[in-house]
mmCIF file of C-alpha atoms in Angstrom:
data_model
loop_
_atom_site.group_PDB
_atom_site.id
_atom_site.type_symbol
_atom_site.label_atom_id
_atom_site.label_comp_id
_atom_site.label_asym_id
_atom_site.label_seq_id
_atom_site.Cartn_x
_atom_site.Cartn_y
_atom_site.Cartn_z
ATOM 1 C CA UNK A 1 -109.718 -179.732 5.709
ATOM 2 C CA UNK A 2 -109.483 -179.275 1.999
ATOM 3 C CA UNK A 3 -112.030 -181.632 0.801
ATOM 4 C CA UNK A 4 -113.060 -181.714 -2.722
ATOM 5 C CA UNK A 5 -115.582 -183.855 -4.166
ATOM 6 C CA UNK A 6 -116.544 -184.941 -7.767
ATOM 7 C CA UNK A 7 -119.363 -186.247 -9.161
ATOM 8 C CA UNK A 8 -120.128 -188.448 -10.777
ATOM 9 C CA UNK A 9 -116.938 -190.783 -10.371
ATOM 10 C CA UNK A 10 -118.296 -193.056 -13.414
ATOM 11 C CA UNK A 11 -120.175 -192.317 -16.356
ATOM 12 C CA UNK A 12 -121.048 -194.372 -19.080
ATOM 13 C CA UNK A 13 -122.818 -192.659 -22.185
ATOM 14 C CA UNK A 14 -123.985 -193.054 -25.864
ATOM 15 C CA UNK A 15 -122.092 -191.048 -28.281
ATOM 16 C CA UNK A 16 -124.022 -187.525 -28.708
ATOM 17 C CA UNK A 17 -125.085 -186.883 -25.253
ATOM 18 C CA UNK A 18 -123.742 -184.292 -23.170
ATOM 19 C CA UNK A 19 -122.201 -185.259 -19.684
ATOM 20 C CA UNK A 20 -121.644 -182.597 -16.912
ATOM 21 C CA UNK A 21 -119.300 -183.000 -14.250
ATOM 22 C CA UNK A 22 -119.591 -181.520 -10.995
ATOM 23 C CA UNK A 23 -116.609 -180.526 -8.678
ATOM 24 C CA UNK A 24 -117.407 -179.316 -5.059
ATOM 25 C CA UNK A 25 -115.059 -177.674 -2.664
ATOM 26 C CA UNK A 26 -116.892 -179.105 0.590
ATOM 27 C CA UNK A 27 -114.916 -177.198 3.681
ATOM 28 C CA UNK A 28 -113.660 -174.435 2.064
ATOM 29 C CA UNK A 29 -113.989 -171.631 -0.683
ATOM 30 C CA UNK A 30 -112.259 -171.900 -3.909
ATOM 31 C CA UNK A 31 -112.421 -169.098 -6.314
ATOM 32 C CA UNK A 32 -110.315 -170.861 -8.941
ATOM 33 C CA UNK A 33 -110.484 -174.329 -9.381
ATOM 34 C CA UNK A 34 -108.674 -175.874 -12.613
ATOM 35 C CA UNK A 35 -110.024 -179.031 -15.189
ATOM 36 C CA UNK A 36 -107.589 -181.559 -15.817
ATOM 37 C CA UNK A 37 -107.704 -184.808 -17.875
ATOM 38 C CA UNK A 38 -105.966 -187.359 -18.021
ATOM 39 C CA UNK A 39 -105.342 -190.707 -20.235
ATOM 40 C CA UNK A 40 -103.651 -193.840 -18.850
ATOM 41 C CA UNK A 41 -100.447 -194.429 -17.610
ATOM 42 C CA UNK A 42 -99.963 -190.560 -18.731
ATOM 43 C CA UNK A 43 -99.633 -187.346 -16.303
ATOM 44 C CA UNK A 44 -102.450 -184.744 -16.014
ATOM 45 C CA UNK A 45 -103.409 -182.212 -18.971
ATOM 46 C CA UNK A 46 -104.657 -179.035 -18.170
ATOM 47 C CA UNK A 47 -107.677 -178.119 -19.969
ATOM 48 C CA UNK A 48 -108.926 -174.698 -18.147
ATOM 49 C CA UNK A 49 -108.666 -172.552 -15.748
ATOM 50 C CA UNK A 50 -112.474 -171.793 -13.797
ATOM 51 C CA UNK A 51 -112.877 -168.205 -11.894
ATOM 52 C CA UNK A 52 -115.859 -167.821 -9.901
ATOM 53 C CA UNK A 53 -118.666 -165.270 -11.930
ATOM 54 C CA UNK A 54 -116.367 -165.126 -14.886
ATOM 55 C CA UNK A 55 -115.423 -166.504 -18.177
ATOM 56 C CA UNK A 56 -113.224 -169.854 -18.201
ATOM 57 C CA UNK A 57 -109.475 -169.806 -19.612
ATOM 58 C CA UNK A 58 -108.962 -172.397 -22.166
ATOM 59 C CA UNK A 59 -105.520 -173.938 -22.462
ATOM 60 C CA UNK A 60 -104.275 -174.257 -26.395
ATOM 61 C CA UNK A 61 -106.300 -176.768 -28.597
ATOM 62 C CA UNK A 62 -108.729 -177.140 -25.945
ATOM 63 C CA UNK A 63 -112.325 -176.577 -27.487
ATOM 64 C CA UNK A 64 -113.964 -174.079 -25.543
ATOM 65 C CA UNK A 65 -117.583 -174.938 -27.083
ATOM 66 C CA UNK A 66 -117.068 -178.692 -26.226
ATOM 67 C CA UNK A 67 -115.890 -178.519 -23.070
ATOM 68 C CA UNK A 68 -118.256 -175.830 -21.548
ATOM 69 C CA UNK A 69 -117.424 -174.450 -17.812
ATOM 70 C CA UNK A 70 -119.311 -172.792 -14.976
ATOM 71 C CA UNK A 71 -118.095 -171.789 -12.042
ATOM 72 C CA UNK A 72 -121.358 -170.051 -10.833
ATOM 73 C CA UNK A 73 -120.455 -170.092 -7.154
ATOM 74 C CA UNK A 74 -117.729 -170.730 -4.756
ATOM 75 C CA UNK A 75 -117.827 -174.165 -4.128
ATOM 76 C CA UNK A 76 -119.380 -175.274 -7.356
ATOM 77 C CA UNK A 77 -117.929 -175.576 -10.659
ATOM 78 C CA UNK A 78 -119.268 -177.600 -13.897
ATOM 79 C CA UNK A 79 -117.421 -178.875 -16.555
ATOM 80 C CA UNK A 80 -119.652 -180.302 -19.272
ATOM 81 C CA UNK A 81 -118.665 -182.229 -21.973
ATOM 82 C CA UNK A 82 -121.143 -181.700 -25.137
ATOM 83 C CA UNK A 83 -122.058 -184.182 -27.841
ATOM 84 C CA UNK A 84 -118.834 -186.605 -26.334
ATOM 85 C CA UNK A 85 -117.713 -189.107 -28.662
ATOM 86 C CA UNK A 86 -115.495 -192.069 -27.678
ATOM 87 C CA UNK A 87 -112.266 -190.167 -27.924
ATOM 88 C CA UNK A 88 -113.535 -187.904 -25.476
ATOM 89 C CA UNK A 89 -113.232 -191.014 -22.859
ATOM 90 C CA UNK A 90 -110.947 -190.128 -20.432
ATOM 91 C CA UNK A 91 -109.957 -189.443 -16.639
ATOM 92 C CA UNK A 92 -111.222 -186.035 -15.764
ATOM 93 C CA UNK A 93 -110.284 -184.573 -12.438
ATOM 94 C CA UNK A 94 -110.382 -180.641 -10.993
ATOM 95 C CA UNK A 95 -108.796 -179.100 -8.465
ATOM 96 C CA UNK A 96 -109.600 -176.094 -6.227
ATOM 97 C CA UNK A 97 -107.048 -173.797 -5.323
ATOM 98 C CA UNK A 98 -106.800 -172.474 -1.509
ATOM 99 C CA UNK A 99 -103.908 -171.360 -0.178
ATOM 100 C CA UNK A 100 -101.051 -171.692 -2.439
ATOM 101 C CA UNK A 101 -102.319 -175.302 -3.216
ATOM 102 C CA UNK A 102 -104.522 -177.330 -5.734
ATOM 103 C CA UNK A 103 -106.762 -179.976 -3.632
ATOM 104 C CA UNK A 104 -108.082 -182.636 -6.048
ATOM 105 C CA UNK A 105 -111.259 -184.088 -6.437
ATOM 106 C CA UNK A 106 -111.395 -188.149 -6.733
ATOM 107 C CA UNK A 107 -111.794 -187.753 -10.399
ATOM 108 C CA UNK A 108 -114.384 -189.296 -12.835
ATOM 109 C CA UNK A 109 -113.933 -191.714 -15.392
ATOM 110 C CA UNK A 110 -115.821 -191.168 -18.417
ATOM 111 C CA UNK A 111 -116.845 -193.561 -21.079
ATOM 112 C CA UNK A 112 -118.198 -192.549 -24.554
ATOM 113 C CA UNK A 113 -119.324 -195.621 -26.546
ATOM 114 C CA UNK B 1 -91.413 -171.812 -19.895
ATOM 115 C CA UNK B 2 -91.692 -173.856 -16.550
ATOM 116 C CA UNK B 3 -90.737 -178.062 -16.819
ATOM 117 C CA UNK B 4 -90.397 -180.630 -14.431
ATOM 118 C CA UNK B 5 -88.549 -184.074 -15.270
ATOM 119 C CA UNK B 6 -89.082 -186.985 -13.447
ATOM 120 C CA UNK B 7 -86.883 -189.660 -14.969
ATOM 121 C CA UNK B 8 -87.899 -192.653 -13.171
ATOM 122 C CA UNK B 9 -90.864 -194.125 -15.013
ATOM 123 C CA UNK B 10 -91.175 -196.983 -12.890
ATOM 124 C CA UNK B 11 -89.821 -198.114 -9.940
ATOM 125 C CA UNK B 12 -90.213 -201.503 -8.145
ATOM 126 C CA UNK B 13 -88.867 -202.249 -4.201
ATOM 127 C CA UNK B 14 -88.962 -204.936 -1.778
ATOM 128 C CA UNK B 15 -91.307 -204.107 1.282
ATOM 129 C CA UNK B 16 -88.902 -202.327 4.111
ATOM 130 C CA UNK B 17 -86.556 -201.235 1.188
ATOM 131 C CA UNK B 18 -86.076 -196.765 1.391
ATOM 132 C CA UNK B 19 -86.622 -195.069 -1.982
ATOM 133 C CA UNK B 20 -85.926 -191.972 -3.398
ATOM 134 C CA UNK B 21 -88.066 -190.692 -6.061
ATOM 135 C CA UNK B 22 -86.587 -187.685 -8.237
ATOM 136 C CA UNK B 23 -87.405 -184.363 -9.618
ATOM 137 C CA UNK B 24 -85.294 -181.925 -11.001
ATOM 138 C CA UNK B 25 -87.470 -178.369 -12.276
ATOM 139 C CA UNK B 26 -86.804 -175.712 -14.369
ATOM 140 C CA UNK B 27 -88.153 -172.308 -14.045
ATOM 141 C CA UNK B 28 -86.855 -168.811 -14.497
ATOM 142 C CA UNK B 29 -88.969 -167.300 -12.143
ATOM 143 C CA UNK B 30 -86.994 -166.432 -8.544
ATOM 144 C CA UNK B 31 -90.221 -167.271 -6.390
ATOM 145 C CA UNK B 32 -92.090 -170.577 -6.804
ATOM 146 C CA UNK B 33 -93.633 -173.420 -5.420
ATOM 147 C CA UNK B 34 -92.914 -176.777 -5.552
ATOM 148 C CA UNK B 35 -95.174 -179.675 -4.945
ATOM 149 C CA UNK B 36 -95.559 -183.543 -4.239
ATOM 150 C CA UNK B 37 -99.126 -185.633 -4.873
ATOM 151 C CA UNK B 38 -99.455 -189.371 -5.033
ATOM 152 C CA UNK B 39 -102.666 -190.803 -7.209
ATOM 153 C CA UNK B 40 -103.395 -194.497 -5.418
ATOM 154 C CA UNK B 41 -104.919 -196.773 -8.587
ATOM 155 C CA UNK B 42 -108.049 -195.342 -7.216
ATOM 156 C CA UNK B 43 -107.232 -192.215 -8.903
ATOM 157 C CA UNK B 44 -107.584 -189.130 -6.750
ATOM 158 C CA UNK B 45 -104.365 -186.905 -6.564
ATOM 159 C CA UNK B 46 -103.559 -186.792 -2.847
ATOM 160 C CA UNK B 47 -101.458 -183.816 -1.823
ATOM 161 C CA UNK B 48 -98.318 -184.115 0.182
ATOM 162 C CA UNK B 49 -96.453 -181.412 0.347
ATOM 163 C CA UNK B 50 -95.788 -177.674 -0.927
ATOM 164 C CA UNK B 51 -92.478 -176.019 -0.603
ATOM 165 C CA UNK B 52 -91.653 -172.503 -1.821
ATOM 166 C CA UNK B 53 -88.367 -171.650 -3.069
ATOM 167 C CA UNK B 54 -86.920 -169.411 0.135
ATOM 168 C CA UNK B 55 -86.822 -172.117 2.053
ATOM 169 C CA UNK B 56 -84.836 -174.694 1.256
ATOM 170 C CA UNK B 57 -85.523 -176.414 4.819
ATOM 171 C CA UNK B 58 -85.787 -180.408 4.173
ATOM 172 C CA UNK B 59 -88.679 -181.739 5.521
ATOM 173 C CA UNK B 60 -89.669 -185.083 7.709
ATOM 174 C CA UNK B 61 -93.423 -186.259 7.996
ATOM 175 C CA UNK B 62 -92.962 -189.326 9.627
ATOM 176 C CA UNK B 63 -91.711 -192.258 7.025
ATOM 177 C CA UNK B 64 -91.523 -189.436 4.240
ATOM 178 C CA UNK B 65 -88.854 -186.995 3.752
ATOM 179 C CA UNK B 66 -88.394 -184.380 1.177
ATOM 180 C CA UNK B 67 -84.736 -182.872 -0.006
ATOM 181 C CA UNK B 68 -85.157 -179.673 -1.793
ATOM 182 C CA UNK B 69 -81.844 -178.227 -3.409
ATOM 183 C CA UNK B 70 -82.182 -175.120 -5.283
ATOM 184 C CA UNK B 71 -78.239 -175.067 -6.796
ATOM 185 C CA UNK B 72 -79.520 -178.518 -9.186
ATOM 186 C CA UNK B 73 -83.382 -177.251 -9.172
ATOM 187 C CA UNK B 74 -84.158 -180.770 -7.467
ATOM 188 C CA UNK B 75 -86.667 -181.479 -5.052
ATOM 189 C CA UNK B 76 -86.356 -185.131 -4.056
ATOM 190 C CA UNK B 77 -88.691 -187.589 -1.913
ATOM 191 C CA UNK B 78 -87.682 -190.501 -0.177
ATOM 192 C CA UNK B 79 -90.084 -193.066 1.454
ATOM 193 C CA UNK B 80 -88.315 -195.129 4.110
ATOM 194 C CA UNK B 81 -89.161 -198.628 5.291
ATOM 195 C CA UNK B 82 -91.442 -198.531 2.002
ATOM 196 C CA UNK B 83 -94.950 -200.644 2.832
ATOM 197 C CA UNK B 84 -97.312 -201.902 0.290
ATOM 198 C CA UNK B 85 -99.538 -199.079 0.745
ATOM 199 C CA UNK B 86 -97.185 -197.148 -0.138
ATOM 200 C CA UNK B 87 -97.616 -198.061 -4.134
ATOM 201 C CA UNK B 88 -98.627 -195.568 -6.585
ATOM 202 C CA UNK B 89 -97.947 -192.530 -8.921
ATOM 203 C CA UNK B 90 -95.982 -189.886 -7.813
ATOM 204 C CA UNK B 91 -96.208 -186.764 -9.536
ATOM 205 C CA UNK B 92 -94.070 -183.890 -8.558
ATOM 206 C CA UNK B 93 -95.302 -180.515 -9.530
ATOM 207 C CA UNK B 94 -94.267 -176.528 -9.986
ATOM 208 C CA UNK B 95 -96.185 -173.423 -9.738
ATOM 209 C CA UNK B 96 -95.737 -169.345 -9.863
ATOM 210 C CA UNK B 97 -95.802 -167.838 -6.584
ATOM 211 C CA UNK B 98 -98.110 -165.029 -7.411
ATOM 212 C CA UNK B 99 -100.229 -164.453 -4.507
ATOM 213 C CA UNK B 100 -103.252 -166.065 -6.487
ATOM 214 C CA UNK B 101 -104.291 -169.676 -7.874
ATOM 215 C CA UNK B 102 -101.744 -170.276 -10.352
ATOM 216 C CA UNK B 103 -101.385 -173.403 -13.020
ATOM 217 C CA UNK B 104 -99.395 -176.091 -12.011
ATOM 218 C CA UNK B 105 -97.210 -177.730 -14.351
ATOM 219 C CA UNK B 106 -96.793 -181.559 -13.416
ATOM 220 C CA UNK B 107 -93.705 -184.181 -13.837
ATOM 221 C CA UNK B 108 -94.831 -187.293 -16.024
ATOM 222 C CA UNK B 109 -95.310 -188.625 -12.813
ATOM 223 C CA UNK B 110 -92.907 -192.144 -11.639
ATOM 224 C CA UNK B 111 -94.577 -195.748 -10.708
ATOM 225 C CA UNK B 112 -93.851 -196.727 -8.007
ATOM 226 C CA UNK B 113 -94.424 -200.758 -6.965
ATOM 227 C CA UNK B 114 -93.712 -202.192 -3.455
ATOM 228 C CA UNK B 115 -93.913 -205.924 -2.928
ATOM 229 C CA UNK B 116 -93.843 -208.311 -0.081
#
């Protein structure tokens, strides 16, 4: 059990376009699941926090109007990242909280050029 | 503020060799949890364990082993007989233990390499 999946796991786009992320708990409920990135060779960054049918916490000197999040059911939440530019090219990854624990999704690598 | 140090960056082994992997936390909460997750090159963050901070019980899942001291705020993982598979990033972590989803603050994670 615990199962989360991401999609999609690559994603190449022009610089501009907006990119959404899903993140899917698949055997389980998840009222809060959080948004990570992450560069390389570096740990994870928390960007947000999602709640199910409510706004999303920001961490500090995260932009809230770039990286837009919905969390519109219990399984589902979206992170979408709006007009990306290359240094928005990164390792994004969520996880979904159930039962004292964060369960991670596979992660999806995004590439802005 | 919570913080987790793991001060092995990197660490490299001979297949069959045991390895410890450390993490020492700091927290001034009295209830927590602590946590282990290895991300493969692959990338996904695969949980291993979650201990809370009453029970300072070590723990044996078959070649892995966990040594959680609370009087030095460590919480220690060993891999024994390490196999190739066994290469990746470790990342220990620490959470609140407030009843609900809480933020986990992560370790800077330590490379590990086993070789044949």
């Amino acid at each position: 059990g615990a199962v989360v999946s991401q999609h999609p796991s690559w994603v190449i786009c022009k610089s501009g376009t907006s990119v959404k992320i899903e993140c899917r708990s698949l055997d389980f409920q998840a009222t809060t699941m959080f948004w990570y990135r992450q560069f390389p060779k570096q740990s994870l960054m928390l960007m947000a926090t999602s709640n199910e049918g409510s706004k999303a916490t920001y961490e500090q000197g995260v932009e809230k109007d770039k990286f837009l999040i919905n969390h519109a059911s219990l399984t589902l939440s979206t992170l979408t990242v709006t007009s990306a530019h290359p240094e928005d090219s990164s390792f994004y990854i969520c996880g979904a909280h159930r039962q004292e624990t964060q369960y991670f999704g596979p992660g999806t690598r995004l590439l802005v050029l | 503020a919570q913080k987790v140090t793991q001060a092995q960056t990197e660490i490299s082994v001979v297949e069959k060799e045991d390895v410890t992997l450390d993490c020492v936390y700091e927290t001034r909460d009295t209830t927590y949890y602590l946590f282990w997750y290895k991300q493969p090159p692959s990338g996904e963050l695969v949980f291993l364990i979650r201990r809370n901070s009453f029970d300072e019980q070590n723990e044996i899942s078959g070649r892995y082993s966990w040594n959680f001291q609370k009087s030095t705020s460590s919480f220690n993982f060993t891999i024994t007989a390490s196999q190739v598979v066994d290469s990746a990033v470790y990342f220990c972590a620490l959470s609140e233990y407030t009843g609900t989803a809480s933020k986990l603050t992560f370790g800077t994670g330590t490379r590990l390499q086993v070789t044949l």
